[in-house]
Amino acid sequence: MLIALTREVSPAIIDCELTHVGREPIDVSRAAEQHARYEEILRALGCTIQRLPSLPDFPDAVFVEDTAVVLPEVAIVTRPGAESRRPEVESTADALRAYRPLGFIEGPGSLDGGDVLVIGRDIYVGRSGRSNEEGISQLADLTARHGYRVRPLEITGCLHLKSAVTRLGEDVVLINPEWVDETVFETMNRIHVHSAEPFSANALLVGKTVIVAAGFNRTQERLERAGIEVRTVETGELQKAEGGVTCCSILVETGAVPGAE
Ligand code: CIR
């Protein structure tokens, strides 16, 4: 079974952390509708949605991806780089305990799940304003025993590594080469985002289908031309909070699930 951990949009999202985008008013009920539609698409693609407890006082709590990195062997509970987000991890850890042994990033280390891209046994990690050297090295220690190799990467101009590059299949990535050095992925098939759509690199692979944010038509066309099955979802209000499609879920492959929908 494939579980998607999600969390409802907090009414406080209007006070979210912002790094590379300016603050704009966010329509909270529209954000909640977009999020519900996102969950519907995940369900249609075979996921069982397990909602984490609501955290109405935490503006960025809907962006659950940043709170954990789930591998087949272990789940690493992060220590988010933004201090305002640190308490979000507790309920993620409680939920993940049912599915995986846990490892924890500890202070002064910091790591956001959005910076972590797993491709086979390689774990690429963005050196961002959120993920520091200590956090990256703790991740390496916690995963080396399971046969993973952590490969830190520089990113520029974006919040997280997965704003710049995401995995679309066994050996395919969607990449914005302006934000990350694509030679790192030179052995893989690389699909470039359209240069007029820099934010379109954040795509979520579920099975063989890729979920992309609606409105990035030119990048979508490139994906479809490459034979990739695409589903789009409106994320306009979540984008104003600097969120994309990967950030709103944590996918966990598992057996039977107590308490899931
Ligand atoms: C933040 O700055 O932490 C949130 N406003 C957005 C987090 C987006 N997360 C992600 O891309 N993994």
PDB file of C-alpha atoms and ligand atoms in Angstrom:
ATOM      1  CA  MET A   1       0.000   0.000   0.000  1.00  0.00           C
ATOM      2  CA  LEU A   2       1.158   3.536  -0.710  1.00  0.00           C
ATOM      3  CA  ILE A   3       0.349   6.002   2.063  1.00  0.00           C
ATOM      4  CA  ALA A   4       0.444   9.749   1.476  1.00  0.00           C
ATOM      5  CA  LEU A   5       0.874  11.669   4.697  1.00  0.00           C
ATOM      6  CA  THR A   6      -0.668  15.116   4.392  1.00  0.00           C
ATOM      7  CA  ARG A   7      -1.777  17.883   6.741  1.00  0.00           C
ATOM      8  CA  GLU A   8      -4.552  20.384   6.262  1.00  0.00           C
ATOM      9  CA  VAL A   9      -3.767  23.990   5.400  1.00  0.00           C
ATOM     10  CA  SER A  10      -3.359  26.106   8.522  1.00  0.00           C
ATOM     11  CA  PRO A  11      -5.433  29.298   8.728  1.00  0.00           C
ATOM     12  CA  ALA A  12      -2.142  30.947   9.743  1.00  0.00           C
ATOM     13  CA  ILE A  13      -0.618  30.218   6.299  1.00  0.00           C
ATOM     14  CA  ILE A  14      -0.816  33.947   5.572  1.00  0.00           C
ATOM     15  CA  ASP A  15       2.154  34.305   7.979  1.00  0.00           C
ATOM     16  CA  CYS A  16       4.244  31.622   6.259  1.00  0.00           C
ATOM     17  CA  GLU A  17       8.004  31.737   5.827  1.00  0.00           C
ATOM     18  CA  LEU A  18       9.053  33.333   2.524  1.00  0.00           C
ATOM     19  CA  THR A  19      12.535  33.429   1.030  1.00  0.00           C
ATOM     20  CA  HIS A  20      12.486  33.968  -2.735  1.00  0.00           C
ATOM     21  CA  VAL A  21       8.981  35.256  -3.330  1.00  0.00           C
ATOM     22  CA  GLY A  22       7.295  38.431  -2.115  1.00  0.00           C
ATOM     23  CA  ARG A  23       4.356  38.318   0.282  1.00  0.00           C
ATOM     24  CA  GLU A  24       0.939  38.355  -1.392  1.00  0.00           C
ATOM     25  CA  PRO A  25      -2.471  37.874   0.192  1.00  0.00           C
ATOM     26  CA  ILE A  26      -3.394  34.177   0.392  1.00  0.00           C
ATOM     27  CA  ASP A  27      -7.018  33.077   0.136  1.00  0.00           C
ATOM     28  CA  VAL A  28      -7.045  30.404   2.853  1.00  0.00           C
ATOM     29  CA  SER A  29     -10.235  28.661   1.765  1.00  0.00           C
ATOM     30  CA  ARG A  30      -9.040  28.543  -1.820  1.00  0.00           C
ATOM     31  CA  ALA A  31      -5.716  27.120  -0.599  1.00  0.00           C
ATOM     32  CA  ALA A  32      -7.686  24.448   1.311  1.00  0.00           C
ATOM     33  CA  GLU A  33      -9.697  23.620  -1.834  1.00  0.00           C
ATOM     34  CA  GLN A  34      -6.543  23.282  -3.894  1.00  0.00           C
ATOM     35  CA  HIS A  35      -5.052  21.071  -1.214  1.00  0.00           C
ATOM     36  CA  ALA A  36      -8.183  18.884  -1.123  1.00  0.00           C
ATOM     37  CA  ARG A  37      -8.007  18.497  -4.896  1.00  0.00           C
ATOM     38  CA  TYR A  38      -4.330  17.524  -4.572  1.00  0.00           C
ATOM     39  CA  GLU A  39      -5.328  14.812  -2.085  1.00  0.00           C
ATOM     40  CA  GLU A  40      -8.046  13.627  -4.487  1.00  0.00           C
ATOM     41  CA  ILE A  41      -5.490  13.224  -7.248  1.00  0.00           C
ATOM     42  CA  LEU A  42      -3.212  11.260  -4.938  1.00  0.00           C
ATOM     43  CA  ARG A  43      -6.168   9.004  -4.088  1.00  0.00           C
ATOM     44  CA  ALA A  44      -6.966   8.551  -7.775  1.00  0.00           C
ATOM     45  CA  LEU A  45      -3.364   7.469  -8.298  1.00  0.00           C
ATOM     46  CA  GLY A  46      -3.732   4.768  -5.665  1.00  0.00           C
ATOM     47  CA  CYS A  47      -2.545   6.483  -2.477  1.00  0.00           C
ATOM     48  CA  THR A  48      -4.267   6.125   0.864  1.00  0.00           C
ATOM     49  CA  ILE A  49      -4.373   9.564   2.457  1.00  0.00           C
ATOM     50  CA  GLN A  50      -3.389   9.674   6.109  1.00  0.00           C
ATOM     51  CA  ARG A  51      -3.823  13.158   7.462  1.00  0.00           C
ATOM     52  CA  LEU A  52      -1.429  14.195  10.188  1.00  0.00           C
ATOM     53  CA  PRO A  53      -2.984  16.120  13.085  1.00  0.00           C
ATOM     54  CA  SER A  54      -3.851  19.724  12.259  1.00  0.00           C
ATOM     55  CA  LEU A  55      -1.448  22.381  13.480  1.00  0.00           C
ATOM     56  CA  PRO A  56      -3.498  25.567  13.175  1.00  0.00           C
ATOM     57  CA  ASP A  57      -0.832  27.712  14.842  1.00  0.00           C
ATOM     58  CA  PHE A  58       1.924  26.679  12.435  1.00  0.00           C
ATOM     59  CA  PRO A  59       1.711  28.611   9.164  1.00  0.00           C
ATOM     60  CA  ASP A  60       3.762  26.175   7.069  1.00  0.00           C
ATOM     61  CA  ALA A  61       2.451  22.915   8.533  1.00  0.00           C
ATOM     62  CA  VAL A  62       0.808  21.865   5.245  1.00  0.00           C
ATOM     63  CA  PHE A  63       4.298  21.458   3.743  1.00  0.00           C
ATOM     64  CA  VAL A  64       4.882  18.111   5.424  1.00  0.00           C
ATOM     65  CA  GLU A  65       7.633  17.035   3.042  1.00  0.00           C
ATOM     66  CA  ASP A  66      10.120  19.135   4.949  1.00  0.00           C
ATOM     67  CA  THR A  67       9.625  17.188   8.176  1.00  0.00           C
ATOM     68  CA  ALA A  68      10.913  13.764   7.136  1.00  0.00           C
ATOM     69  CA  VAL A  69      12.846  11.743   4.578  1.00  0.00           C
ATOM     70  CA  VAL A  70      11.386   8.269   4.149  1.00  0.00           C
ATOM     71  CA  LEU A  71      13.525   5.484   2.725  1.00  0.00           C
ATOM     72  CA  PRO A  72      12.516   1.827   2.469  1.00  0.00           C
ATOM     73  CA  GLU A  73      14.733   0.965   5.460  1.00  0.00           C
ATOM     74  CA  VAL A  74      14.373   3.973   7.757  1.00  0.00           C
ATOM     75  CA  ALA A  75      12.621   7.322   8.143  1.00  0.00           C
ATOM     76  CA  ILE A  76      14.744  10.308   9.056  1.00  0.00           C
ATOM     77  CA  VAL A  77      12.870  12.939  11.033  1.00  0.00           C
ATOM     78  CA  THR A  78      14.355  16.282  10.089  1.00  0.00           C
ATOM     79  CA  ARG A  79      15.144  19.424  12.032  1.00  0.00           C
ATOM     80  CA  PRO A  80      13.792  22.133   9.702  1.00  0.00           C
ATOM     81  CA  GLY A  81      16.027  25.083   9.001  1.00  0.00           C
ATOM     82  CA  ALA A  82      13.321  27.629   9.820  1.00  0.00           C
ATOM     83  CA  GLU A  83      12.926  27.804  13.573  1.00  0.00           C
ATOM     84  CA  SER A  84       9.199  28.505  13.238  1.00  0.00           C
ATOM     85  CA  ARG A  85       8.795  25.054  11.662  1.00  0.00           C
ATOM     86  CA  ARG A  86      10.672  22.871  14.144  1.00  0.00           C
ATOM     87  CA  PRO A  87       7.649  21.772  16.229  1.00  0.00           C
ATOM     88  CA  GLU A  88       5.987  20.388  13.066  1.00  0.00           C
ATOM     89  CA  VAL A  89       8.182  17.280  13.174  1.00  0.00           C
ATOM     90  CA  GLU A  90       6.711  15.729  16.340  1.00  0.00           C
ATOM     91  CA  SER A  91       3.455  14.510  14.841  1.00  0.00           C
ATOM     92  CA  THR A  92       5.206  13.379  11.663  1.00  0.00           C
ATOM     93  CA  ALA A  93       7.522  11.251  13.800  1.00  0.00           C
ATOM     94  CA  ASP A  94       4.549   9.818  15.701  1.00  0.00           C
ATOM     95  CA  ALA A  95       2.890   8.767  12.439  1.00  0.00           C
ATOM     96  CA  LEU A  96       6.040   7.353  10.859  1.00  0.00           C
ATOM     97  CA  ARG A  97       6.875   5.243  13.897  1.00  0.00           C
ATOM     98  CA  ALA A  98       4.184   2.771  12.720  1.00  0.00           C
ATOM     99  CA  TYR A  99       5.984   2.204   9.422  1.00  0.00           C
ATOM    100  CA  ARG A 100       9.724   2.569   9.844  1.00  0.00           C
ATOM    101  CA  PRO A 101      12.511   2.667  12.412  1.00  0.00           C
ATOM    102  CA  LEU A 102      13.279   6.345  12.963  1.00  0.00           C
ATOM    103  CA  GLY A 103      16.471   8.372  12.844  1.00  0.00           C
ATOM    104  CA  PHE A 104      16.628  12.008  13.902  1.00  0.00           C
ATOM    105  CA  ILE A 105      18.570  15.056  12.733  1.00  0.00           C
ATOM    106  CA  GLU A 106      19.732  16.829  15.846  1.00  0.00           C
ATOM    107  CA  GLY A 107      20.840  20.389  16.545  1.00  0.00           C
ATOM    108  CA  PRO A 108      22.917  22.219  15.500  1.00  0.00           C
ATOM    109  CA  GLY A 109      22.167  20.235  12.346  1.00  0.00           C
ATOM    110  CA  SER A 110      19.279  21.366  10.179  1.00  0.00           C
ATOM    111  CA  LEU A 111      17.686  19.691   7.189  1.00  0.00           C
ATOM    112  CA  ASP A 112      14.502  20.256   5.167  1.00  0.00           C
ATOM    113  CA  GLY A 113      12.995  17.291   3.312  1.00  0.00           C
ATOM    114  CA  GLY A 114      12.556  19.579   0.303  1.00  0.00           C
ATOM    115  CA  ASP A 115      16.342  19.555  -0.069  1.00  0.00           C
ATOM    116  CA  VAL A 116      16.567  15.784  -0.299  1.00  0.00           C
ATOM    117  CA  LEU A 117      16.256  13.965  -3.627  1.00  0.00           C
ATOM    118  CA  VAL A 118      16.649  10.199  -3.516  1.00  0.00           C
ATOM    119  CA  ILE A 119      17.602   8.434  -6.735  1.00  0.00           C
ATOM    120  CA  GLY A 120      18.448   4.790  -6.182  1.00  0.00           C
ATOM    121  CA  ARG A 121      21.196   4.641  -3.577  1.00  0.00           C
ATOM    122  CA  ASP A 122      22.225   8.266  -4.144  1.00  0.00           C
ATOM    123  CA  ILE A 123      20.786  10.899  -1.855  1.00  0.00           C
ATOM    124  CA  TYR A 124      21.323  14.359  -3.359  1.00  0.00           C
ATOM    125  CA  VAL A 125      21.026  17.131  -0.783  1.00  0.00           C
ATOM    126  CA  GLY A 126      20.830  20.853  -1.458  1.00  0.00           C
ATOM    127  CA  ARG A 127      23.103  23.112   0.546  1.00  0.00           C
ATOM    128  CA  SER A 128      20.402  25.682   1.119  1.00  0.00           C
ATOM    129  CA  GLY A 129      19.472  28.304   3.647  1.00  0.00           C
ATOM    130  CA  ARG A 130      17.587  25.474   5.387  1.00  0.00           C
ATOM    131  CA  SER A 131      19.947  22.483   5.270  1.00  0.00           C
ATOM    132  CA  ASN A 132      23.379  22.972   6.810  1.00  0.00           C
ATOM    133  CA  GLU A 133      26.607  20.949   6.648  1.00  0.00           C
ATOM    134  CA  GLU A 134      25.985  19.392  10.047  1.00  0.00           C
ATOM    135  CA  GLY A 135      22.476  18.270   9.054  1.00  0.00           C
ATOM    136  CA  ILE A 136      23.759  16.859   5.762  1.00  0.00           C
ATOM    137  CA  SER A 137      26.530  14.967   7.510  1.00  0.00           C
ATOM    138  CA  GLN A 138      24.082  13.517  10.080  1.00  0.00           C
ATOM    139  CA  LEU A 139      21.897  12.355   7.180  1.00  0.00           C
ATOM    140  CA  ALA A 140      24.936  10.683   5.639  1.00  0.00           C
ATOM    141  CA  ASP A 141      25.729   8.880   8.922  1.00  0.00           C
ATOM    142  CA  LEU A 142      22.136   7.738   9.429  1.00  0.00           C
ATOM    143  CA  THR A 143      21.799   6.337   5.906  1.00  0.00           C
ATOM    144  CA  ALA A 144      25.309   4.987   5.134  1.00  0.00           C
ATOM    145  CA  ARG A 145      24.577   1.833   7.115  1.00  0.00           C
ATOM    146  CA  HIS A 146      21.727   1.125   4.686  1.00  0.00           C
ATOM    147  CA  GLY A 147      24.003   1.513   1.660  1.00  0.00           C
ATOM    148  CA  TYR A 148      23.204   5.106   0.668  1.00  0.00           C
ATOM    149  CA  ARG A 149      25.659   7.747  -0.474  1.00  0.00           C
ATOM    150  CA  VAL A 150      24.882  11.387   0.307  1.00  0.00           C
ATOM    151  CA  ARG A 151      25.898  13.873  -2.399  1.00  0.00           C
ATOM    152  CA  PRO A 152      25.644  17.524  -1.347  1.00  0.00           C
ATOM    153  CA  LEU A 153      24.911  20.044  -4.110  1.00  0.00           C
ATOM    154  CA  GLU A 154      24.979  23.804  -4.398  1.00  0.00           C
ATOM    155  CA  ILE A 155      21.718  25.473  -5.350  1.00  0.00           C
ATOM    156  CA  THR A 156      21.137  29.099  -6.268  1.00  0.00           C
ATOM    157  CA  GLY A 157      18.028  31.225  -6.623  1.00  0.00           C
ATOM    158  CA  CYS A 158      15.536  28.800  -5.103  1.00  0.00           C
ATOM    159  CA  LEU A 159      14.390  27.584  -1.698  1.00  0.00           C
ATOM    160  CA  HIS A 160      15.149  23.870  -1.878  1.00  0.00           C
ATOM    161  CA  LEU A 161      16.948  21.363  -4.119  1.00  0.00           C
ATOM    162  CA  LYS A 162      13.578  19.974  -5.204  1.00  0.00           C
ATOM    163  CA  SER A 163      12.542  23.445  -6.398  1.00  0.00           C
ATOM    164  CA  ALA A 164      15.305  22.917  -8.987  1.00  0.00           C
ATOM    165  CA  VAL A 165      15.235  19.210  -9.799  1.00  0.00           C
ATOM    166  CA  THR A 166      12.902  16.269  -9.239  1.00  0.00           C
ATOM    167  CA  ARG A 167      12.839  12.636 -10.301  1.00  0.00           C
ATOM    168  CA  LEU A 168      10.418  11.536 -13.004  1.00  0.00           C
ATOM    169  CA  GLY A 169      11.358   7.874 -13.272  1.00  0.00           C
ATOM    170  CA  GLU A 170      14.174   5.346 -12.975  1.00  0.00           C
ATOM    171  CA  ASP A 171      16.697   7.530 -14.805  1.00  0.00           C
ATOM    172  CA  VAL A 172      14.852  10.728 -15.691  1.00  0.00           C
ATOM    173  CA  VAL A 173      14.885  14.101 -13.965  1.00  0.00           C
ATOM    174  CA  LEU A 174      13.056  17.356 -14.567  1.00  0.00           C
ATOM    175  CA  ILE A 175      15.545  20.146 -14.018  1.00  0.00           C
ATOM    176  CA  ASN A 176      15.995  23.889 -14.033  1.00  0.00           C
ATOM    177  CA  PRO A 177      19.708  24.202 -14.930  1.00  0.00           C
ATOM    178  CA  GLU A 178      19.708  27.847 -13.807  1.00  0.00           C
ATOM    179  CA  TRP A 179      19.322  26.739 -10.193  1.00  0.00           C
ATOM    180  CA  VAL A 180      21.431  23.579  -9.976  1.00  0.00           C
ATOM    181  CA  ASP A 181      24.435  22.195 -11.870  1.00  0.00           C
ATOM    182  CA  GLU A 182      22.973  19.659 -14.241  1.00  0.00           C
ATOM    183  CA  THR A 183      26.292  17.916 -14.920  1.00  0.00           C
ATOM    184  CA  VAL A 184      25.740  16.123 -11.616  1.00  0.00           C
ATOM    185  CA  PHE A 185      22.883  14.299 -13.358  1.00  0.00           C
ATOM    186  CA  GLU A 186      24.716  13.789 -16.651  1.00  0.00           C
ATOM    187  CA  THR A 187      24.253  10.024 -16.662  1.00  0.00           C
ATOM    188  CA  MET A 188      20.481  10.517 -16.512  1.00  0.00           C
ATOM    189  CA  ASN A 189      17.926  11.670 -19.043  1.00  0.00           C
ATOM    190  CA  ARG A 190      17.298  15.320 -18.286  1.00  0.00           C
ATOM    191  CA  ILE A 191      14.188  17.226 -19.247  1.00  0.00           C
ATOM    192  CA  HIS A 192      14.676  20.972 -18.908  1.00  0.00           C
ATOM    193  CA  VAL A 193      11.876  23.158 -17.629  1.00  0.00           C
ATOM    194  CA  HIS A 194      10.871  25.850 -20.116  1.00  0.00           C
ATOM    195  CA  SER A 195      12.958  28.909 -19.272  1.00  0.00           C
ATOM    196  CA  ALA A 196       9.803  31.010 -18.880  1.00  0.00           C
ATOM    197  CA  GLU A 197       8.552  28.571 -16.206  1.00  0.00           C
ATOM    198  CA  PRO A 198      11.412  28.325 -13.692  1.00  0.00           C
ATOM    199  CA  PHE A 199       9.169  27.069 -10.881  1.00  0.00           C
ATOM    200  CA  SER A 200       7.919  24.072 -12.858  1.00  0.00           C
ATOM    201  CA  ALA A 201      10.772  21.714 -11.897  1.00  0.00           C
ATOM    202  CA  ASN A 202       8.948  20.667  -8.744  1.00  0.00           C
ATOM    203  CA  ALA A 203       7.006  17.591  -9.893  1.00  0.00           C
ATOM    204  CA  LEU A 204       5.769  14.600  -7.908  1.00  0.00           C
ATOM    205  CA  LEU A 205       6.120  11.084  -9.283  1.00  0.00           C
ATOM    206  CA  VAL A 206       3.407   8.684  -8.099  1.00  0.00           C
ATOM    207  CA  GLY A 207       3.699   5.278  -9.723  1.00  0.00           C
ATOM    208  CA  LYS A 208       4.238   6.120 -13.373  1.00  0.00           C
ATOM    209  CA  THR A 209       2.303   9.399 -13.294  1.00  0.00           C
ATOM    210  CA  VAL A 210       3.798  12.794 -12.649  1.00  0.00           C
ATOM    211  CA  ILE A 211       1.813  15.497 -10.853  1.00  0.00           C
ATOM    212  CA  VAL A 212       2.757  19.021 -11.910  1.00  0.00           C
ATOM    213  CA  ALA A 213       1.341  22.399 -10.966  1.00  0.00           C
ATOM    214  CA  ALA A 214      -1.221  23.677 -13.448  1.00  0.00           C
ATOM    215  CA  GLY A 215      -0.240  26.619 -15.631  1.00  0.00           C
ATOM    216  CA  PHE A 216       3.233  25.466 -16.610  1.00  0.00           C
ATOM    217  CA  ASN A 217       1.975  24.525 -20.072  1.00  0.00           C
ATOM    218  CA  ARG A 218       5.272  24.647 -21.887  1.00  0.00           C
ATOM    219  CA  THR A 219       7.062  22.393 -19.432  1.00  0.00           C
ATOM    220  CA  GLN A 220       4.018  20.101 -19.367  1.00  0.00           C
ATOM    221  CA  GLU A 221       4.214  19.848 -23.147  1.00  0.00           C
ATOM    222  CA  ARG A 222       7.847  18.754 -22.896  1.00  0.00           C
ATOM    223  CA  LEU A 223       6.920  16.034 -20.422  1.00  0.00           C
ATOM    224  CA  GLU A 224       4.081  14.763 -22.576  1.00  0.00           C
ATOM    225  CA  ARG A 225       6.283  14.792 -25.647  1.00  0.00           C
ATOM    226  CA  ALA A 226       8.694  12.561 -23.706  1.00  0.00           C
ATOM    227  CA  GLY A 227       5.843  10.063 -23.217  1.00  0.00           C
ATOM    228  CA  ILE A 228       5.273  10.894 -19.543  1.00  0.00           C
ATOM    229  CA  GLU A 229       1.743  10.712 -18.161  1.00  0.00           C
ATOM    230  CA  VAL A 230       0.959  14.026 -16.473  1.00  0.00           C
ATOM    231  CA  ARG A 231      -1.770  15.123 -14.040  1.00  0.00           C
ATOM    232  CA  THR A 232      -2.045  18.795 -13.202  1.00  0.00           C
ATOM    233  CA  VAL A 233      -3.307  20.415 -10.034  1.00  0.00           C
ATOM    234  CA  GLU A 234      -3.999  24.075  -9.270  1.00  0.00           C
ATOM    235  CA  THR A 235      -1.586  25.222  -6.569  1.00  0.00           C
ATOM    236  CA  GLY A 236      -1.711  29.006  -7.009  1.00  0.00           C
ATOM    237  CA  GLU A 237      -2.444  29.814  -3.353  1.00  0.00           C
ATOM    238  CA  LEU A 238       0.171  27.343  -2.086  1.00  0.00           C
ATOM    239  CA  GLN A 239       2.721  28.794  -4.512  1.00  0.00           C
ATOM    240  CA  LYS A 240       2.236  32.157  -2.791  1.00  0.00           C
ATOM    241  CA  ALA A 241       3.549  30.378   0.331  1.00  0.00           C
ATOM    242  CA  GLU A 242       6.504  29.130  -1.743  1.00  0.00           C
ATOM    243  CA  GLY A 243       5.156  25.591  -1.857  1.00  0.00           C
ATOM    244  CA  GLY A 244       4.992  23.182  -4.762  1.00  0.00           C
ATOM    245  CA  VAL A 245       3.570  19.728  -5.404  1.00  0.00           C
ATOM    246  CA  THR A 246       6.194  17.644  -3.640  1.00  0.00           C
ATOM    247  CA  CYS A 247       5.971  19.609  -0.396  1.00  0.00           C
ATOM    248  CA  CYS A 248       2.390  18.718   0.493  1.00  0.00           C
ATOM    249  CA  SER A 249       2.906  14.990   1.030  1.00  0.00           C
ATOM    250  CA  ILE A 250       5.268  12.321   2.281  1.00  0.00           C
ATOM    251  CA  LEU A 251       4.854   9.059   0.386  1.00  0.00           C
ATOM    252  CA  VAL A 252       5.340   5.883   2.402  1.00  0.00           C
ATOM    253  CA  GLU A 253       5.247   2.431   0.831  1.00  0.00           C
ATOM    254  CA  THR A 254       3.909   0.055   3.440  1.00  0.00           C
ATOM    255  CA  GLY A 255       1.772  -2.926   4.445  1.00  0.00           C
ATOM    256  CA  ALA A 256      -1.470  -2.652   6.427  1.00  0.00           C
ATOM    257  CA  VAL A 257      -2.134   0.776   7.896  1.00  0.00           C
ATOM    258  CA  PRO A 258      -3.916   1.318  11.193  1.00  0.00           C
ATOM    259  CA  GLY A 259      -6.226   4.342  11.310  1.00  0.00           C
ATOM    260  CA  ALA A 260      -5.784   5.338   7.676  1.00  0.00           C
ATOM    261  CA  GLU A 261      -8.663   6.556   5.481  1.00  0.00           C
TER     262      GLU A 261
HETATM  263  C1  CIR B   1       8.791  27.537   3.880  1.00  0.00           C
HETATM  264  O1  CIR B   1       9.416  28.534   3.541  1.00  0.00           O
HETATM  265  O2  CIR B   1       9.262  26.706   4.649  1.00  0.00           O
HETATM  266  C2  CIR B   1       7.399  27.354   3.323  1.00  0.00           C
HETATM  267  N1  CIR B   1       6.780  28.624   3.186  1.00  0.00           N
HETATM  268  C3  CIR B   1       7.444  26.625   2.010  1.00  0.00           C
HETATM  269  C4  CIR B   1       8.000  25.251   2.121  1.00  0.00           C
HETATM  270  C5  CIR B   1       7.962  24.505   0.838  1.00  0.00           C
HETATM  271  N2  CIR B   1       8.485  23.202   1.025  1.00  0.00           N
HETATM  272  C6  CIR B   1       9.016  22.471   0.081  1.00  0.00           C
HETATM  273  O3  CIR B   1       9.155  22.913  -1.051  1.00  0.00           O
HETATM  274  N3  CIR B   1       9.456  21.268   0.395  1.00  0.00           N
END
